[in-house]
Amino acid sequence: MTENYTALYEEHKKLGASFTDFGGWQMPLKYSSELAEHHAVRNAAGLFDLSHMGEVWVTGPDAAAFLDYALVGKISAMSVGKAKYSLICQDDGGIIDDLITYRRPAAEDGTDKFLVVPNAGNAVVVAAALAERAANFDVVVDDASARTSLIAVQGPKAEGILLRLVPAAQHELVTGLKYYAAVEVPFMVAGSSKDLLLARTGYTGEDGFEIFVDNDDAAALWQAVAAVAEEGELVPAGLACRDSLRLEAGMPLYGNELSREGNPFAAGLGPVVSLAKESDFVGRAALEALKAGGAGSTSGRKLVGLKGLGRRAGRGHYPVLKDGAVVGEVTSGQPSPTLGYPVALAYVDVEHSEVGTALDIDLRGKAEPFEVVALPFYKRQK
Amino acid sequence: MAKVAAELQYSDEHEWVAREAGNLVSIGISAVATDALGDIVYVDLPEVGATVTAGETCGEVESTKSVSDLYSPVTGEVTETNSAVVDDPALINSDPYGAGWLFKVAAESDGPLLSAEEYAAKNGGEL
């Protein structure tokens, strides 16, 4: 696989990042201590490079109808300015990716416009699947991933920091922006004003923002955000803490909790699948059959949260046991920095999935006690 | 670049060995290893009185991201363990060659050990 570098690679090197491969990209794993970065996002703010994520524009008279067909959610029901979490599934209901779709104001000729953001490792596959599914629709699918960067500012201080880059007359655009919504905002970057798409979305369980920016302006924006932050307000944050933050927030990670072999119901994402929408969509028949068969509710396995009663953490692929028998498998797990005890996401047989059920995780030959708990593990105080 | 303490010897598994009185040695893990592991959150040490064997596992070190075996660099009886790192494993990150020591052994024999220069050259550390 060829190695990809984001437009911010040199910034990360200057900051002394250690790098890791993620979805074919060289990404910052951490800059100093992943625990310190984790706590900074919970208590102040973190600055993330998410430029490895994909950006696919879908425009045309049929754009809404097309996305209703290509994705499992009812995208046509979204109003302009909103964002929606959805899935792109295979014919058999297996999950190709989870993604966020943003409905943007209609194009100049009046046709609808959407931005679809898939995961890094899946961006090429999702763009190809969308292009293939577009055959019978009047839409243009434009994969802008290679020319678009994405910078996230996450944490309770995020809004205050970003406001310093926005003219006072436009502050209301930022302060009034709802969770899972996006708006174009003029940002002062390197002495000039740039209209950038600002979304109030994230993957950390905190309030926070994601900003889409052309590659050419990415480094200047990154530096501008860092420059307006006061001492102790903002740290650059890598993928290590992004993983621990999203795990505490109970958010699934493609490749761990979500896969082509799994299905939305087992993953707890049944509500994302709109079986109520009248039109056909890819995977519909299979998903209806899975739901009718009780997938994730009365049959098969279901994704649950596990809380460790000891100090040892379960890790991906460790077996989950009930009275010594294997009843499931961990998909993600580590010690929770915020909560101070080990947490894990695991698929377990539905008969052992009820909150309060005592289970063990086989930690390299030793059975360690865990308990099924409600998700998310961590919820911020509003 | 990770610091390699000049006065110590090192195993290929990144444990360091410090000579104390007689055949007593104290053992810890190098800054090269702690950098690679990330923040350490749990450590499982051999018990006092147990016999450890050079090159064999004698415990575990768990970071936020992974679990690694702890290998003994020497053979002998464990005489003392560092309860401070069991209570606060972050000491291993903050002071790997000092307060972050792990256990002491009355060594009967050593496994293959590298000098600080050899270890630094091999693992990209800085003396």
XYZ file of C-alpha atoms in Angstrom, chain A residues 119-331:
213
model
C -13.504 6.997 7.075
C -9.906 7.187 5.914
C -9.383 3.551 5.047
C -12.726 3.385 3.267
C -12.737 6.681 1.381
C -11.748 5.161 -1.955
C -14.163 2.236 -1.582
C -17.050 4.493 -0.561
C -16.409 6.937 -3.411
C -16.358 4.005 -5.849
C -19.521 2.474 -4.382
C -21.321 5.825 -4.593
C -20.205 6.306 -8.200
C -21.428 2.800 -9.074
C -24.777 3.263 -7.328
C -25.248 6.599 -9.137
C -25.679 4.914 -12.535
C -29.451 5.511 -12.752
C -29.523 8.938 -11.089
C -28.893 12.446 -12.388
C -26.051 13.263 -9.982
C -22.363 14.076 -10.020
C -20.180 12.244 -7.470
C -16.962 14.182 -6.901
C -14.349 12.632 -4.627
C -12.582 15.691 -3.192
C -10.655 13.712 -0.549
C -7.230 14.271 -2.084
C -7.583 18.070 -2.144
C -9.439 18.567 1.142
C -8.045 18.704 4.678
C -10.052 18.377 7.871
C -9.032 19.931 11.171
C -10.936 19.270 14.399
C -10.948 21.364 17.557
C -12.580 19.342 20.316
C -13.238 20.098 23.953
C -14.986 22.609 26.208
C -12.636 25.443 25.167
C -13.086 24.811 21.420
C -15.791 27.390 20.774
C -13.986 30.165 22.622
C -10.769 29.497 20.723
C -12.386 29.443 17.276
C -14.338 32.651 17.929
C -11.029 34.528 18.057
C -10.539 33.737 14.347
C -14.027 34.919 13.348
C -15.150 38.576 12.991
C -17.450 39.629 15.845
C -20.347 40.208 13.456
C -20.243 36.512 12.525
C -19.851 35.065 16.060
C -23.517 34.137 16.111
C -22.851 31.677 13.252
C -20.536 29.752 15.573
C -22.277 30.174 18.928
C -25.669 29.434 17.388
C -24.469 26.355 15.522
C -26.278 23.252 16.783
C -24.743 19.817 17.326
C -24.730 17.907 14.021
C -25.057 21.045 11.908
C -22.637 22.926 9.655
C -22.290 26.435 8.290
C -19.858 28.483 6.185
C -17.931 30.844 8.429
C -15.331 33.491 7.496
C -12.070 32.641 9.300
C -9.121 34.994 9.489
C -6.201 32.856 8.337
C -2.744 34.259 7.587
C -4.100 37.782 7.190
C -6.958 37.021 4.830
C -10.551 35.940 5.267
C -11.466 32.411 4.135
C -14.998 31.065 4.018
C -14.697 27.576 5.494
C -17.271 24.904 6.237
C -17.508 24.566 10.022
C -19.354 21.571 11.482
C -20.306 20.997 15.103
C -19.483 17.314 14.996
C -16.834 15.102 16.511
C -15.692 11.747 17.740
C -14.657 12.533 21.287
C -17.840 12.862 23.361
C -17.076 16.547 23.935
C -18.407 19.687 22.339
C -16.266 20.432 19.346
C -15.902 21.407 15.727
C -14.554 20.084 12.462
C -13.366 22.490 9.776
C -13.043 21.567 6.104
C -10.268 23.419 4.329
C -8.393 23.175 1.025
C -5.007 21.495 1.389
C -3.281 24.749 0.397
C -4.720 26.575 3.412
C -4.552 23.717 5.927
C -1.192 24.531 7.517
C -2.094 28.210 7.864
C -5.397 27.330 9.547
C -3.686 24.832 11.877
C -1.143 27.475 12.889
C -3.824 30.144 13.273
C -5.877 27.999 15.659
C -2.777 27.150 17.703
C -1.711 30.804 17.764
C -4.968 32.199 19.198
C -5.174 29.596 21.971
C -3.968 30.740 25.355
C -1.506 28.836 27.491
C -3.033 25.530 28.627
C -6.138 25.865 26.455
C -5.218 23.676 23.491
C -2.844 20.817 22.777
C -2.219 19.012 19.500
C -3.869 15.630 19.902
C -3.112 12.382 18.102
C -4.988 9.261 17.081
C -4.144 7.423 20.325
C -6.275 9.770 22.392
C -8.878 9.998 19.639
C -9.363 6.251 20.093
C -9.607 6.389 23.897
C -11.965 9.402 23.705
C -14.334 7.774 21.231
C -14.298 4.519 23.199
C -15.348 6.309 26.398
C -18.096 7.989 24.372
C -19.238 4.532 23.179
C -18.728 5.416 19.519
C -17.997 2.548 17.117
C -14.823 2.419 15.039
C -14.969 0.912 11.568
C -12.749 -2.172 11.485
C -13.283 -2.811 15.212
C -17.024 -2.653 15.885
C -18.258 -2.268 12.310
C -17.457 -4.514 9.356
C -18.821 -6.098 6.232
C -19.400 -9.282 8.239
C -21.446 -7.454 10.870
C -24.801 -5.722 10.546
C -26.339 -2.495 11.873
C -28.737 -4.185 14.297
C -26.054 -6.173 16.088
C -23.960 -2.980 16.310
C -26.795 -1.121 18.037
C -27.300 1.063 14.968
C -30.802 -0.163 14.111
C -32.284 3.331 14.521
C -29.937 4.594 11.771
C -31.589 2.222 9.275
C -34.755 3.778 7.871
C -36.982 0.854 6.967
C -39.816 3.400 7.049
C -38.607 5.190 3.941
C -40.718 4.203 0.979
C -37.997 3.964 -1.646
C -35.698 1.004 -2.156
C -32.096 1.191 -0.948
C -29.049 -1.022 -1.223
C -29.282 -3.726 1.449
C -32.966 -3.156 2.202
C -34.224 -6.721 1.680
C -31.386 -8.225 3.704
C -31.774 -5.672 6.500
C -35.542 -6.282 6.699
C -34.873 -10.020 7.005
C -32.209 -9.450 9.675
C -34.564 -7.282 11.684
C -37.420 -9.772 11.332
C -35.048 -12.513 12.511
C -34.281 -10.546 15.675
C -30.624 -9.840 14.850
C -29.022 -8.199 17.866
C -32.211 -8.395 19.940
C -33.261 -12.044 20.197
C -30.687 -13.790 18.020
C -26.977 -13.671 17.374
C -24.591 -11.337 19.137
C -24.958 -7.728 20.179
C -22.512 -4.941 20.876
C -22.320 -4.104 24.585
C -20.229 -2.036 26.940
C -18.149 -3.851 29.563
C -16.783 -2.269 32.719
C -13.775 -3.892 34.367
C -14.001 -4.632 38.078
C -10.219 -5.086 38.340
C -7.386 -3.068 36.853
C -6.647 -5.148 33.753
C -8.040 -4.076 30.394
C -9.507 -6.298 27.708
C -8.132 -5.788 24.198
C -9.461 -6.403 20.703
C -10.155 -10.086 19.919
C -9.891 -11.272 23.533
C -12.615 -13.861 24.269
C -15.539 -12.955 26.544
C -16.528 -15.750 28.915
C -19.584 -16.745 30.956
C -18.763 -19.480 33.481
C -15.703 -20.377 31.421
C -17.528 -20.756 28.103
C -16.862 -18.321 25.246
C -19.929 -16.113 24.690
C -18.364 -13.199 22.854
C -15.339 -11.245 21.721
C -13.873 -7.860 22.603
C -13.675 -5.392 19.707
